[in-house]
Coordinates of C-alpha atoms and ligand atoms in Angstrom, one line a residue:
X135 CA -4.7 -19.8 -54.2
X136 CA -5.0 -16.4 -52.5
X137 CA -7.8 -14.9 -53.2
X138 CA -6.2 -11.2 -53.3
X139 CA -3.1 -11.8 -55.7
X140 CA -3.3 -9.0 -58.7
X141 CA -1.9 -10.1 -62.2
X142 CA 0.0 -7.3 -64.1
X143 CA -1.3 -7.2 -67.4
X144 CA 1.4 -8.6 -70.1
X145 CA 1.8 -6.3 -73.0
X146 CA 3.5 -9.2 -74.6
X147 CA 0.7 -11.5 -74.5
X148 CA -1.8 -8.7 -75.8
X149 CA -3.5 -8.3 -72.3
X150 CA -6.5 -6.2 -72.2
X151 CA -8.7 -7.7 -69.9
X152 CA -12.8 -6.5 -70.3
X153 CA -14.0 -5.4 -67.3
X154 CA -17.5 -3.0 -68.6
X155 CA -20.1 -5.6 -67.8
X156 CA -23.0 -4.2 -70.6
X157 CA -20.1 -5.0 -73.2
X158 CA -19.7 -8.6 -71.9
X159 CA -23.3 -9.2 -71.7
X160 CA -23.7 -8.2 -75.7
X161 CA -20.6 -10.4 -76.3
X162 CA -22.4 -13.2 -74.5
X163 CA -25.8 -12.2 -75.9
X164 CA -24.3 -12.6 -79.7
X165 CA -22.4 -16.0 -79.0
X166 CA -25.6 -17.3 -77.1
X167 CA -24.5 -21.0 -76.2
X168 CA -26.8 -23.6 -75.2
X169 CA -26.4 -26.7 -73.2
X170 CA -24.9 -29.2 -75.1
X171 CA -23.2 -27.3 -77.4
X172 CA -18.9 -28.0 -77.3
X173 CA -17.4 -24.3 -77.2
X174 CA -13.9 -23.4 -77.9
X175 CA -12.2 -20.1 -76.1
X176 CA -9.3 -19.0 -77.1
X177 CA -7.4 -16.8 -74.2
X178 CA -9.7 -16.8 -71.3
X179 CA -7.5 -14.2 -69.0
X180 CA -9.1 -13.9 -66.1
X181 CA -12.0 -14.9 -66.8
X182 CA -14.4 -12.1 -67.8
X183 CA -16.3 -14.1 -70.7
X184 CA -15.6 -17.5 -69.5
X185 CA -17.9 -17.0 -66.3
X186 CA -21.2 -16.3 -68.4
X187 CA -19.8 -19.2 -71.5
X188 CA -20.1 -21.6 -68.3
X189 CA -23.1 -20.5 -66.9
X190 CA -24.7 -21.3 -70.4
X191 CA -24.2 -25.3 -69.6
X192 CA -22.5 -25.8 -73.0
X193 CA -19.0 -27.8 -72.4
X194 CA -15.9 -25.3 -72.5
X195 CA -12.6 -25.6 -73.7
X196 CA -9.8 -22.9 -72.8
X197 CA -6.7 -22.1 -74.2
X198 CA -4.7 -20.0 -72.3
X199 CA -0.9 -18.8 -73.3
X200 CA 0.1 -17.1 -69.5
X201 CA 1.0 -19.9 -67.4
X202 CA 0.5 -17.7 -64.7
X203 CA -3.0 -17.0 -65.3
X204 CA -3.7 -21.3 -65.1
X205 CA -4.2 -21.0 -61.2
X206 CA -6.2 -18.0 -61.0
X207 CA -8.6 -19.5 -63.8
X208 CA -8.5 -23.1 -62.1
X209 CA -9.4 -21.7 -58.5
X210 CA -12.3 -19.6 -60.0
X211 CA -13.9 -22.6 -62.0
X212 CA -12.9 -25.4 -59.7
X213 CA -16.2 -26.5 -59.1
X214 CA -17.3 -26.5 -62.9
X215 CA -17.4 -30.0 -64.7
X216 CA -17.9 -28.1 -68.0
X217 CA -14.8 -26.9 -68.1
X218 CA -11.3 -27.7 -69.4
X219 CA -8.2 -25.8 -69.1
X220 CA -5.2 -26.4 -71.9
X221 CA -2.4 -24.5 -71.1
X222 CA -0.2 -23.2 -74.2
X223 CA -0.5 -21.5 -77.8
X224 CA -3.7 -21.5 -79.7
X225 CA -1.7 -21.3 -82.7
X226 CA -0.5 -24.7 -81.9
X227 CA -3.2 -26.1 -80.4
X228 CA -4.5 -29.4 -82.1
X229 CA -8.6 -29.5 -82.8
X230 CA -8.2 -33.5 -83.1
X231 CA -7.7 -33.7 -79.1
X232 CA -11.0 -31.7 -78.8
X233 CA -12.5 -34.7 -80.5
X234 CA -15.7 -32.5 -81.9
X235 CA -18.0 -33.6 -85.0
X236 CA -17.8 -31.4 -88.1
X237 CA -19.3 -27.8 -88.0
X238 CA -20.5 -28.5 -84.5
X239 CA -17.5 -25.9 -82.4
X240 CA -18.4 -22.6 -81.4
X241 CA -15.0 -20.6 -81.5
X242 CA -14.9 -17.5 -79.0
X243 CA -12.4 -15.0 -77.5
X244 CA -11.4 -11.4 -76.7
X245 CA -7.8 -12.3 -79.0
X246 CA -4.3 -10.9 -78.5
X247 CA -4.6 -8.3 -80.9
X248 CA -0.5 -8.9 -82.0
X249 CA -1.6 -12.6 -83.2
X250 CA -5.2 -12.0 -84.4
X251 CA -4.0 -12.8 -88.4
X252 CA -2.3 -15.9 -88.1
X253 CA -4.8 -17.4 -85.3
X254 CA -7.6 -16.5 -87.7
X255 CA -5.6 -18.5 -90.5
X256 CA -4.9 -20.8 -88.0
X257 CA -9.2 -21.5 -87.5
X258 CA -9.9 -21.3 -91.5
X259 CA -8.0 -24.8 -91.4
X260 CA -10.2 -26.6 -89.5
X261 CA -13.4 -24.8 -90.6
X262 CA -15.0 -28.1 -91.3
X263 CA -15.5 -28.8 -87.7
X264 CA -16.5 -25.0 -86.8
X265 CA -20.4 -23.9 -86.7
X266 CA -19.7 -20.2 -85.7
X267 CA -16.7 -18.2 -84.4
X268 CA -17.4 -14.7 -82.4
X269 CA -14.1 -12.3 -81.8
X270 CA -13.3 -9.2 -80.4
X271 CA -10.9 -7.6 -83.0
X272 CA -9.2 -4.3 -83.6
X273 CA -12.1 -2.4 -85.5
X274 CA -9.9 -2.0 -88.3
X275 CA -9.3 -6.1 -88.7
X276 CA -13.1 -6.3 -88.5
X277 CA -13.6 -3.3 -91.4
X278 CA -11.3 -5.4 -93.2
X279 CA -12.7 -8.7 -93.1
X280 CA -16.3 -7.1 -93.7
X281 CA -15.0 -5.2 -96.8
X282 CA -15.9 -5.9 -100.6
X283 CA -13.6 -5.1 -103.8
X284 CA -12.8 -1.9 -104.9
X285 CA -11.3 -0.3 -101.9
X286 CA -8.5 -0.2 -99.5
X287 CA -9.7 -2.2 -97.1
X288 CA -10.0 -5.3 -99.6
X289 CA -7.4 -7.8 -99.7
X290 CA -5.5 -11.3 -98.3
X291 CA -7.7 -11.6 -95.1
X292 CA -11.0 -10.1 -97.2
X293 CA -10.8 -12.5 -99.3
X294 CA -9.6 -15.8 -97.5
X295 CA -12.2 -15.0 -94.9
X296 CA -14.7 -14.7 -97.1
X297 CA -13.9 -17.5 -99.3
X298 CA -15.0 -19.8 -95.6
X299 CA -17.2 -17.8 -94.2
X300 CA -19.9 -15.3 -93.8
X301 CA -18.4 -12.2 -92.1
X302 CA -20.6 -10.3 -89.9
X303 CA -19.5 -6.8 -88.1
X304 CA -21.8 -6.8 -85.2
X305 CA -20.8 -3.9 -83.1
X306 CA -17.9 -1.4 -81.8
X307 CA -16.4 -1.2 -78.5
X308 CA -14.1 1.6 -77.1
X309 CA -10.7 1.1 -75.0
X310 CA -12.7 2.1 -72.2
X311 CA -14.4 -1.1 -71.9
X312 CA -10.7 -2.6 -71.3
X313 CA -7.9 -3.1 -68.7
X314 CA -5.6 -1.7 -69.8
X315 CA -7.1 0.2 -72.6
X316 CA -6.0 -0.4 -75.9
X317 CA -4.5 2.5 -78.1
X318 CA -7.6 1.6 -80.7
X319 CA -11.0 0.7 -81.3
X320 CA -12.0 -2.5 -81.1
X321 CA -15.1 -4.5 -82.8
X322 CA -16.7 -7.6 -82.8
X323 CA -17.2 -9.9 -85.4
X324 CA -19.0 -13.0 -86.4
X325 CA -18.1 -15.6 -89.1
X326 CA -20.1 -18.7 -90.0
X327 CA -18.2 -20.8 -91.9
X328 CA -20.0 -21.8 -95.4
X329 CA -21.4 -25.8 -95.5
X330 CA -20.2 -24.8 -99.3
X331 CA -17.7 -22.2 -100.5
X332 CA -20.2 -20.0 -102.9
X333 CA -17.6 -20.2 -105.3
X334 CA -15.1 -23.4 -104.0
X335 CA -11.5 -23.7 -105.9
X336 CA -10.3 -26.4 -107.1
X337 CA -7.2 -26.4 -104.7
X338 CA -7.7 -23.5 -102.0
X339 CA -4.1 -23.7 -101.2
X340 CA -3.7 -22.3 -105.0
X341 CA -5.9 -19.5 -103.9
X342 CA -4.1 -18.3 -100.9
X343 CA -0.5 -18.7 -103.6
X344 CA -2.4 -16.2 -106.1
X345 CA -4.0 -13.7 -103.5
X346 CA -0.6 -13.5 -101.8
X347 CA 1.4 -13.0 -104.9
X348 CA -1.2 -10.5 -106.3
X349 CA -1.3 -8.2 -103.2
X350 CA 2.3 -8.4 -102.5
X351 CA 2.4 -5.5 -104.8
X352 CA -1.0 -3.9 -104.5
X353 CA -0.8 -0.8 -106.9
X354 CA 0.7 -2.9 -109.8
X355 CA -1.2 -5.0 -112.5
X356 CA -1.8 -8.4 -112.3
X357 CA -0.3 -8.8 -115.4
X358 CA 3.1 -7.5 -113.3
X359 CA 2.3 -9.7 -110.2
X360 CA 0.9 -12.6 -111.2
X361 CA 4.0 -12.6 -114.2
X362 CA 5.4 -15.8 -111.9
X363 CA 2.4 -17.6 -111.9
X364 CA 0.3 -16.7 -114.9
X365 CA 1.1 -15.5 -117.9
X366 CA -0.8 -12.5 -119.8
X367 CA -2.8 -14.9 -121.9
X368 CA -3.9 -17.4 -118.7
X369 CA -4.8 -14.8 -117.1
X370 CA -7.5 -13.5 -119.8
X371 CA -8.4 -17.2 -120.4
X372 CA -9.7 -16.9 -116.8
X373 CA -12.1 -14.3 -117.6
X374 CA -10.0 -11.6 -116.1
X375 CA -8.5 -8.0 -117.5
X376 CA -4.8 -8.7 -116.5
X377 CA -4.2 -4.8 -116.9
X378 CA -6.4 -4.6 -113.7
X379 CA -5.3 -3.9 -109.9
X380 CA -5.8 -6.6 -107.4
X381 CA -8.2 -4.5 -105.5
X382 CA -10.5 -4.4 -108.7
X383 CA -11.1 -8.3 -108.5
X384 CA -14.1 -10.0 -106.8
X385 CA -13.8 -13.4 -105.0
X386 CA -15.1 -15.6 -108.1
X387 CA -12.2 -13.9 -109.9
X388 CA -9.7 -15.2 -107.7
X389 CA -11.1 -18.3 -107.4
X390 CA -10.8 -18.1 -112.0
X391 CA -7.4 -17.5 -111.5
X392 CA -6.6 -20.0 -108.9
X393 CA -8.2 -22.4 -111.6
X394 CA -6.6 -21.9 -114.2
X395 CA -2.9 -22.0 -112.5
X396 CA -4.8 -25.2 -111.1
X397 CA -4.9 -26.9 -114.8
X398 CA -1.6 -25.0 -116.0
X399 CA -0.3 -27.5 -113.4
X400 CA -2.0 -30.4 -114.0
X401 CA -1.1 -30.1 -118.0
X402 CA 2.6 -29.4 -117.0
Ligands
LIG585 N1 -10.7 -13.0 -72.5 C1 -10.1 -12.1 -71.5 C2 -10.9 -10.9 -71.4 O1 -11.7 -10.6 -72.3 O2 -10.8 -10.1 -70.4 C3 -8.6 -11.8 -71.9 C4 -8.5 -11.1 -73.3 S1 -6.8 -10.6 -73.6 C5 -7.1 -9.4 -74.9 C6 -6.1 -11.9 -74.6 C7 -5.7 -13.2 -73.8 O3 -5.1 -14.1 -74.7 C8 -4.8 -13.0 -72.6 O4 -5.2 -13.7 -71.5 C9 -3.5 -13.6 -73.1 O5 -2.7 -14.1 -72.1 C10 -4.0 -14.7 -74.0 N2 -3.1 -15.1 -75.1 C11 -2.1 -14.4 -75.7 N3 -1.5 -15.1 -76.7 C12 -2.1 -16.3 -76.7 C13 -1.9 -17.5 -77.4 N4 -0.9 -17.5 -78.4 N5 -2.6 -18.6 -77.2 C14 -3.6 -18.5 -76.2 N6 -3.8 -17.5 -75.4 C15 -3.1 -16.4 -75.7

């Protein structure tokens, strides 16, 4: 491997590679890993996090998409036994071949901002085997996962999120901590996953149907949205004004409604 060779950063891969040490140190500071602990990063790049995630002595897992990167990152830890490279797509990647016991994995990574959503979703799966998850994050992703009802910023990934975790916004970091800089703000967040949902479903999959269906349409009434699923009358047997926005509802509201569709089927 020469030492010298230069990767391009791929736009299509979301490469934004952190180079502003202070910013990695805080990252590192907030995921603090211990010996012993299993960790989990998704999209090493070249390195910048995974250097200081080794140095902790906790075991490492990488997934990294850019086969090109695999040489770079295998030269640079080559002489680390705490370290294991998988090269392909976190969004396929399968957490039974990391062979970890439940809420034990510490989930990290500076993600490809054009797949952050569907990774996230991806993780909320296997929640059951994840103690904590740090992320770097457009800011707005972050505001939105953070946010409560009532406002904009409240909806699908609110609301899932919250229903497994504890979100916390930690801090803000500029483009200019980046190679290349990013176009926007970025942010880190934390989410601990619950040991129990504060308000659990009966069938979670019957949450993410209603949420979905309700903010499909986001300005109309769940009485107009949720017409497929619910009618009028099931929705106000759930405890919830059906001439209400989506944006109006709390989590434990969902979780009614998500119920009750739960029994409709179950008496069908
Ligand atoms: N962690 C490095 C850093 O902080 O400098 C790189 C961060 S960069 C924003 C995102 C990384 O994720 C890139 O290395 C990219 O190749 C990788 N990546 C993109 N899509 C991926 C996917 N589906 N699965 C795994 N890695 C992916």
């Amino acid at each position: 491997m020469n030492e010298h060779y230069q990767h391009r950063a791929r736009k299509r891969f979301g490469q934004n590679f952190l180079h502003d040490a202070g910013v990695i140190d805080r990252i590192l500071r907030a995921i603090h890993a211990k010996p012993g602990e299993h960790l989990l990063e998704i999209g090493p790049g070249q390195g910048a996090l995974t250097e200081g995630l080794l140095n902790s002595g906790a075991h490492l897992d990488v997934v990294e998409l850019d086969k090109d990167l695999v040489p770079i990152l295998q030269h640079k830890f080559r002489d680390r036994d705490n370290f294991r490279l998988h090269q392909g797509d976190a969004l396929k990647l399968d957490f039974n071949q990391l062979q970890v016991p439940e809420r034990s994995l510490k989930v990290v990574g500076n993600l490809p901002y054009n797949i952050s959503t569907p990774l996230i979703f991806h993780l909320l799966a296997h929640a059951h085997l994840i103690r904590d998850m740090h992320f770097m994050l457009q800011k707005e992703v972050v505001e939105r996962m953070a946010a409560g009802p009532g406002g904009g910023d409240w909806g699908r990934l609110s609301i899932m999120v919250q229903y497994h975790c504890r979100v916390e916004h930690l801090f803000n970091v500029g483009p200019g901590a980046f190679n290349p800089p990013p176009k926007v703000d970025s942010a880190i967040v934390r989410l601990v996953p619950h040991a129990t949902p504060p308000h659990p479903a009966k069938d979670p999959a019957l949450l993410e149907r209603v949420v979905r269906e309700a903010f499909n349409q986001r300005r109309k009434t769940l009485r107009n949205t949720l017409k497929g699923l619910l009618e009028n009358a099931a929705i106000e047997a759930a405890g919830v004004d059906g001439s209400l926005r989506p944006e109006q509802l709390d989590l434990s509201a969902f979780v009614r409604l998500a119920d009750q569709l739960a029994a409709q089927q179950a008496g069908a």
